[in-house]
Amino acid sequence: MRVLVAGATGAMGKELVPRLVEAGHEVFAMVRGESGKAAVTRMGAVPVIADALDRAQVEEAVRQAAPEVIVNQLTAIGNIDTRHFERSFAATDRLRIEGTDNLLAAARATGVRRFVAQSNGAFTYARTGGPVKSEQDSLDRSPVAQMASMIAAVQYMEKAVLSADWIEGIVLRYGAFYGPGTSMAPGSEQLEMIRKRKFPVVGDGGGVWSFVHIADAAEATVAAVENGDRGVYNIVDDDPAPVAQWLPELAAMLGAKKPMRVPRFIGRLAAGEAGVVLMTELRGASNAKAKRELSWTPSHPSWRQGLRVGT
């Protein structure tokens, strides 16, 4: 198939594009400039130039590529400052709203039949009920202030993709990425903070995280491109775990001392309300639907094995 990937030079794009090429697809990569052209050409894709926030440029790029499938991996996430969570996600929020609208408009104008979009299943589920959520469970309807704009942008994007009845809209709710190019790659700031004992467990550490290795997420995305049906899929590993469990185990893998524990009010002062939520209230996600309907199984079924290899 002819596949256009938007966001092809990010951590996910660098894993996804070569896999699509290897699977025999004709891959086009939407990039903003010359440096991006060189990068995606090395991966085996054909570059097309467009600013995702410029609707005319996006439509022209999609017309040039004439894809059957568009994969939207547009993000602009750097290091996340939990004290100013909304600032860390502001550029990505705009891409999830305006960038998605532009890609969908171009897809409609050119007859694209399938649209696969990156979403967030790591930080977005409602913080009530059981510890592990399925795709039928709602996203957080009452987020803390610092997380409200990020969750609103995710909800907007998902609704736009899934309500477009003229295209097969697929939403992939990825778990927390780790592996090459992510915030949990060897030598990354986050792992170094854990190594230096600067990443404490806040409160009871009861927030449940669902991880996914970036390579496994890319494999699931290829499966969605080829076999997915309209709807939402959680793309996470088999082992959701509370912070109180995974953080000490990861510290041990890194050869670090056991993380300190601090009460919620101290965590709030240091990491903001969003940081406390991430540590104490998150819900994990189930991958049962993706495994069943996409015939996908993560090569790294648990963060325990995957992070141990990477550390």
Short mmCIF file of C-alpha atoms in Angstrom, two decimals:
data_model
loop_
_atom_site.label_atom_id
_atom_site.label_comp_id
_atom_site.label_asym_id
_atom_site.label_seq_id
_atom_site.Cartn_x
_atom_site.Cartn_y
_atom_site.Cartn_z
CA MET A 1 0.00 0.00 0.00
CA ARG A 2 0.94 3.64 -0.34
CA VAL A 3 1.33 5.01 3.19
CA LEU A 4 1.99 8.61 4.26
CA VAL A 5 3.54 9.07 7.71
CA ALA A 6 3.26 12.50 9.35
CA GLY A 7 5.77 12.85 12.16
CA ALA A 8 8.23 10.49 10.52
CA THR A 9 11.37 11.88 12.19
CA GLY A 10 10.23 11.49 15.81
CA ALA A 11 11.03 8.56 18.08
CA MET A 12 8.06 6.58 16.74
CA GLY A 13 8.60 7.56 13.13
CA LYS A 14 12.20 6.34 13.21
CA GLU A 15 10.95 2.92 14.29
CA LEU A 16 7.83 2.86 12.13
CA VAL A 17 9.04 4.01 8.72
CA PRO A 18 11.70 1.28 8.25
CA ARG A 19 9.20 -1.38 9.33
CA LEU A 20 6.61 -0.19 6.83
CA VAL A 21 9.27 -0.19 4.11
CA GLU A 22 10.43 -3.68 5.10
CA ALA A 23 6.81 -4.89 4.98
CA GLY A 24 6.68 -3.88 1.32
CA HIS A 25 4.71 -0.66 1.54
CA GLU A 26 5.49 2.42 -0.54
CA VAL A 27 6.15 4.93 2.21
CA PHE A 28 5.97 8.73 1.98
CA ALA A 29 7.09 10.90 4.88
CA MET A 30 5.76 14.38 5.54
CA VAL A 31 8.62 16.58 6.78
CA ARG A 32 9.10 20.32 7.25
CA GLY A 33 12.50 20.86 5.61
CA GLU A 34 15.74 19.63 4.07
CA SER A 35 17.14 17.98 7.20
CA GLY A 36 13.99 15.91 7.49
CA LYS A 37 14.19 14.94 3.82
CA ALA A 38 17.64 13.45 4.28
CA ALA A 39 16.62 11.54 7.39
CA VAL A 40 13.56 9.87 5.89
CA THR A 41 15.33 9.14 2.61
CA ARG A 42 17.89 7.15 4.59
CA MET A 43 15.00 5.18 6.09
CA GLY A 44 13.71 4.27 2.63
CA ALA A 45 10.79 6.71 2.42
CA VAL A 46 9.96 9.37 -0.14
CA PRO A 47 9.88 12.84 1.48
CA VAL A 48 7.09 15.33 0.90
CA ILE A 49 7.41 18.83 2.34
CA ALA A 50 4.70 20.44 4.46
CA ASP A 51 4.16 22.28 7.73
CA ALA A 52 1.47 20.26 9.51
CA LEU A 53 -0.16 23.51 10.68
CA ASP A 54 -0.53 24.88 7.14
CA ARG A 55 -3.64 23.32 5.57
CA ALA A 56 -2.74 24.19 1.98
CA GLN A 57 0.74 22.70 2.32
CA VAL A 58 -0.66 19.55 3.91
CA GLU A 59 -3.21 19.06 1.13
CA GLU A 60 -0.52 19.51 -1.50
CA ALA A 61 1.74 16.97 0.24
CA VAL A 62 -1.09 14.45 0.46
CA ARG A 63 -1.95 14.99 -3.20
CA GLN A 64 1.69 14.35 -4.14
CA ALA A 65 1.85 11.14 -2.13
CA ALA A 66 -1.66 9.91 -3.07
CA PRO A 67 -1.68 7.49 -0.13
CA GLU A 68 -4.21 4.84 0.71
CA VAL A 69 -3.38 5.23 4.41
CA ILE A 70 -2.26 8.22 6.48
CA VAL A 71 -0.49 7.63 9.80
CA ASN A 72 -0.54 10.64 12.09
CA GLN A 73 2.40 10.54 14.51
CA LEU A 74 2.65 14.30 14.98
CA THR A 75 4.02 15.30 18.39
CA ALA A 76 6.43 17.86 19.79
CA ILE A 77 7.15 16.53 23.27
CA GLY A 78 10.52 17.23 24.85
CA ASN A 79 11.36 16.86 28.52
CA ILE A 80 8.16 16.99 30.56
CA ASP A 81 8.08 19.46 33.44
CA THR A 82 5.27 18.13 35.61
CA ARG A 83 5.05 21.46 37.46
CA HIS A 84 4.09 23.06 34.13
CA PHE A 85 2.58 20.04 32.41
CA GLU A 86 0.39 22.16 30.15
CA ARG A 87 3.43 24.00 28.77
CA SER A 88 5.24 20.76 28.05
CA PHE A 89 2.33 19.56 25.90
CA ALA A 90 1.23 22.88 24.35
CA ALA A 91 2.88 22.35 20.95
CA THR A 92 1.67 18.75 20.81
CA ASP A 93 -1.85 19.81 21.76
CA ARG A 94 -1.89 22.17 18.79
CA LEU A 95 -0.66 19.44 16.46
CA ARG A 96 -3.30 17.04 17.78
CA ILE A 97 -6.02 19.57 17.03
CA GLU A 98 -4.95 21.63 14.01
CA GLY A 99 -2.58 19.07 12.53
CA THR A 100 -5.20 16.32 12.72
CA ASP A 101 -7.86 18.56 11.18
CA ASN A 102 -5.52 19.45 8.32
CA LEU A 103 -4.60 15.84 7.63
CA LEU A 104 -8.23 14.71 7.75
CA ALA A 105 -9.30 17.50 5.39
CA ALA A 106 -6.54 16.52 2.96
CA ALA A 107 -7.46 12.86 3.29
CA ARG A 108 -11.09 13.61 2.44
CA ALA A 109 -10.12 15.75 -0.54
CA THR A 110 -7.88 13.02 -1.98
CA GLY A 111 -9.84 9.86 -1.18
CA VAL A 112 -7.64 8.30 1.49
CA ARG A 113 -9.34 5.21 2.89
CA ARG A 114 -7.67 4.68 6.29
CA PHE A 115 -6.37 7.06 8.96
CA VAL A 116 -4.26 5.81 11.89
CA ALA A 117 -3.60 8.30 14.69
CA GLN A 118 -1.31 8.34 17.70
CA SER A 119 -3.11 8.89 20.99
CA ASN A 120 -2.17 8.64 24.66
CA GLY A 121 -3.28 5.78 26.87
CA ALA A 122 -0.63 6.37 29.52
CA PHE A 123 -1.87 9.52 31.25
CA THR A 124 -5.46 9.97 30.12
CA TYR A 125 -7.88 7.39 31.56
CA ALA A 126 -10.35 8.33 34.28
CA ARG A 127 -8.80 8.04 37.74
CA THR A 128 -11.74 6.09 39.18
CA GLY A 129 -12.67 2.45 39.27
CA GLY A 130 -10.29 -0.44 38.76
CA PRO A 131 -6.55 -0.16 38.13
CA VAL A 132 -6.58 -1.33 34.48
CA LYS A 133 -8.79 0.15 31.76
CA SER A 134 -10.10 -1.15 28.45
CA GLU A 135 -10.91 0.88 25.35
CA GLN A 136 -14.54 1.10 26.50
CA ASP A 137 -13.58 3.04 29.63
CA SER A 138 -13.77 6.82 29.55
CA LEU A 139 -10.91 9.25 29.53
CA ASP A 140 -10.53 11.56 32.51
CA ARG A 141 -13.54 13.89 32.66
CA SER A 142 -12.21 15.83 35.67
CA PRO A 143 -8.48 16.22 35.13
CA VAL A 144 -6.33 18.41 37.34
CA ALA A 145 -5.81 21.87 35.86
CA GLN A 146 -2.29 21.26 34.54
CA MET A 147 -3.42 18.18 32.59
CA ALA A 148 -6.74 19.50 31.29
CA SER A 149 -5.50 20.94 27.98
CA MET A 150 -3.52 17.80 27.11
CA ILE A 151 -6.48 15.51 27.75
CA ALA A 152 -8.85 17.88 25.91
CA ALA A 153 -6.58 17.79 22.85
CA VAL A 154 -6.47 13.97 22.95
CA GLN A 155 -10.26 13.85 23.21
CA TYR A 156 -10.65 16.29 20.31
CA MET A 157 -8.29 14.31 18.11
CA GLU A 158 -9.93 10.97 18.89
CA LYS A 159 -13.43 12.31 18.22
CA ALA A 160 -12.34 13.89 14.93
CA VAL A 161 -10.77 10.64 13.71
CA LEU A 162 -13.51 8.30 14.88
CA SER A 163 -16.45 10.45 13.77
CA ALA A 164 -15.17 10.85 10.20
CA ASP A 165 -17.57 8.33 8.66
CA TRP A 166 -15.99 8.65 5.21
CA ILE A 167 -12.72 7.03 6.32
CA GLU A 168 -11.60 4.07 8.46
CA GLY A 169 -10.45 5.94 11.56
CA ILE A 170 -8.13 4.08 13.94
CA VAL A 171 -6.83 5.48 17.23
CA LEU A 172 -3.84 3.91 18.97
CA ARG A 173 -3.58 4.74 22.66
CA TYR A 174 0.09 4.11 23.33
CA GLY A 175 1.41 3.48 26.81
CA ALA A 176 4.45 5.22 28.25
CA PHE A 177 7.26 4.79 25.72
CA TYR A 178 10.68 3.49 26.59
CA GLY A 179 13.57 2.50 24.35
CA PRO A 180 15.65 4.36 21.73
CA GLY A 181 14.83 8.02 21.27
CA THR A 182 12.38 8.18 24.19
CA SER A 183 12.53 9.84 27.60
CA MET A 184 13.40 6.43 29.05
CA ALA A 185 16.33 5.59 26.80
CA PRO A 186 19.76 4.65 28.22
CA GLY A 187 21.45 7.81 29.43
CA SER A 188 18.22 9.85 29.35
CA GLU A 189 17.56 12.54 31.92
CA GLN A 190 14.75 10.54 33.48
CA LEU A 191 16.86 7.42 34.01
CA GLU A 192 19.74 9.51 35.29
CA MET A 193 17.43 11.11 37.86
CA ILE A 194 16.45 7.63 39.05
CA ARG A 195 20.09 6.57 39.11
CA LYS A 196 21.00 9.63 41.23
CA ARG A 197 18.05 9.06 43.58
CA LYS A 198 16.33 12.27 42.51
CA PHE A 199 13.08 10.54 41.45
CA PRO A 200 11.19 9.67 44.65
CA VAL A 201 8.02 7.65 45.16
CA VAL A 202 5.28 10.12 46.07
CA GLY A 203 2.63 9.13 48.58
CA ASP A 204 1.65 5.49 48.28
CA GLY A 205 3.03 5.26 44.73
CA GLY A 206 -0.30 3.75 43.70
CA GLY A 207 -0.46 5.26 40.22
CA VAL A 208 -0.56 2.39 37.71
CA TRP A 209 1.59 2.80 34.59
CA SER A 210 1.31 0.88 31.35
CA PHE A 211 4.54 0.89 29.37
CA VAL A 212 5.35 -0.11 25.81
CA HIS A 213 8.72 -0.47 24.11
CA ILE A 214 8.91 1.91 21.16
CA ALA A 215 9.70 -0.99 18.79
CA ASP A 216 6.61 -2.90 19.94
CA ALA A 217 4.48 0.22 19.45
CA ALA A 218 5.82 0.51 15.91
CA GLU A 219 4.99 -3.14 15.18
CA ALA A 220 1.45 -2.59 16.45
CA THR A 221 1.14 0.45 14.20
CA VAL A 222 2.14 -1.59 11.14
CA ALA A 223 -0.52 -4.13 12.14
CA ALA A 224 -3.11 -1.33 12.39
CA VAL A 225 -2.13 0.01 8.97
CA GLU A 226 -2.57 -3.44 7.44
CA ASN A 227 -5.38 -5.03 9.46
CA GLY A 228 -7.01 -2.55 11.84
CA ASP A 229 -10.74 -1.88 11.97
CA ARG A 230 -12.32 1.43 12.87
CA GLY A 231 -11.98 2.08 16.60
CA VAL A 232 -9.58 2.45 19.51
CA TYR A 233 -6.74 0.12 20.54
CA ASN A 234 -4.61 0.24 23.67
CA ILE A 235 -0.99 -0.39 22.66
CA VAL A 236 0.69 -1.36 25.91
CA ASP A 237 2.64 -4.27 27.33
CA ASP A 238 1.21 -7.13 29.41
CA ASP A 239 2.36 -5.81 32.77
CA PRO A 240 0.70 -2.66 34.16
CA ALA A 241 2.38 -1.80 37.44
CA PRO A 242 2.09 0.79 40.21
CA VAL A 243 4.91 3.29 40.69
CA ALA A 244 5.67 1.75 44.09
CA GLN A 245 6.59 -1.43 42.23
CA TRP A 246 8.25 -0.40 38.97
CA LEU A 247 10.30 2.54 40.26
CA PRO A 248 12.27 0.58 42.91
CA GLU A 249 12.80 -2.30 40.47
CA LEU A 250 14.08 0.06 37.80
CA ALA A 251 16.39 1.75 40.32
CA ALA A 252 17.84 -1.66 41.17
CA MET A 253 18.40 -2.40 37.46
CA LEU A 254 20.33 0.88 37.23
CA GLY A 255 22.47 -0.02 40.22
CA ALA A 256 20.93 2.80 42.25
CA LYS A 257 19.77 2.89 45.83
CA LYS A 258 16.09 2.38 46.58
CA PRO A 259 14.13 5.58 45.76
CA MET A 260 13.19 7.85 48.62
CA ARG A 261 9.55 8.17 49.60
CA VAL A 262 7.97 11.57 50.18
CA PRO A 263 4.44 12.50 51.27
CA ARG A 264 1.98 13.91 48.74
CA PHE A 265 2.33 17.50 49.94
CA ILE A 266 6.09 17.40 49.39
CA GLY A 267 5.57 15.82 45.97
CA ARG A 268 3.09 18.58 45.13
CA LEU A 269 5.65 21.27 46.01
CA ALA A 270 8.38 19.61 43.93
CA ALA A 271 6.45 18.20 40.98
CA GLY A 272 3.12 20.00 40.95
CA GLU A 273 -0.36 18.53 41.02
CA ALA A 274 0.23 16.69 37.73
CA GLY A 275 3.29 14.99 39.21
CA VAL A 276 1.25 13.78 42.16
CA VAL A 277 -1.41 12.40 39.80
CA LEU A 278 1.21 10.52 37.78
CA MET A 279 2.61 9.00 40.96
CA THR A 280 -0.56 8.19 42.86
CA GLU A 281 -3.70 8.12 40.69
CA LEU A 282 -3.00 6.94 37.14
CA ARG A 283 -4.80 3.92 35.75
CA GLY A 284 -3.16 1.36 33.49
CA ALA A 285 -4.54 -0.16 30.29
CA SER A 286 -5.29 -3.61 28.89
CA ASN A 287 -3.88 -4.74 25.53
CA ALA A 288 -6.33 -7.63 25.10
CA LYS A 289 -8.18 -6.03 22.18
CA ALA A 290 -5.02 -5.17 20.25
CA LYS A 291 -3.64 -8.67 20.73
CA ARG A 292 -6.93 -10.21 19.64
CA GLU A 293 -7.88 -7.99 16.71
CA LEU A 294 -4.49 -6.86 15.37
CA SER A 295 -2.78 -10.25 15.87
CA TRP A 296 -0.08 -8.33 17.72
CA THR A 297 1.99 -9.53 20.63
CA PRO A 298 4.65 -7.33 22.22
CA SER A 299 8.17 -8.69 21.92
CA HIS A 300 8.81 -7.08 25.31
CA PRO A 301 5.79 -8.38 27.28
CA SER A 302 6.97 -6.67 30.45
CA TRP A 303 8.87 -3.47 31.19
CA ARG A 304 10.98 -5.66 33.49
CA GLN A 305 12.66 -7.46 30.59
CA GLY A 306 12.63 -4.53 28.21
CA LEU A 307 14.13 -1.98 30.56
CA ARG A 308 16.68 -4.45 31.88
CA VAL A 309 18.02 -4.97 28.35
CA GLY A 310 18.11 -1.23 27.73
CA THR A 311 19.77 -0.24 30.98
#
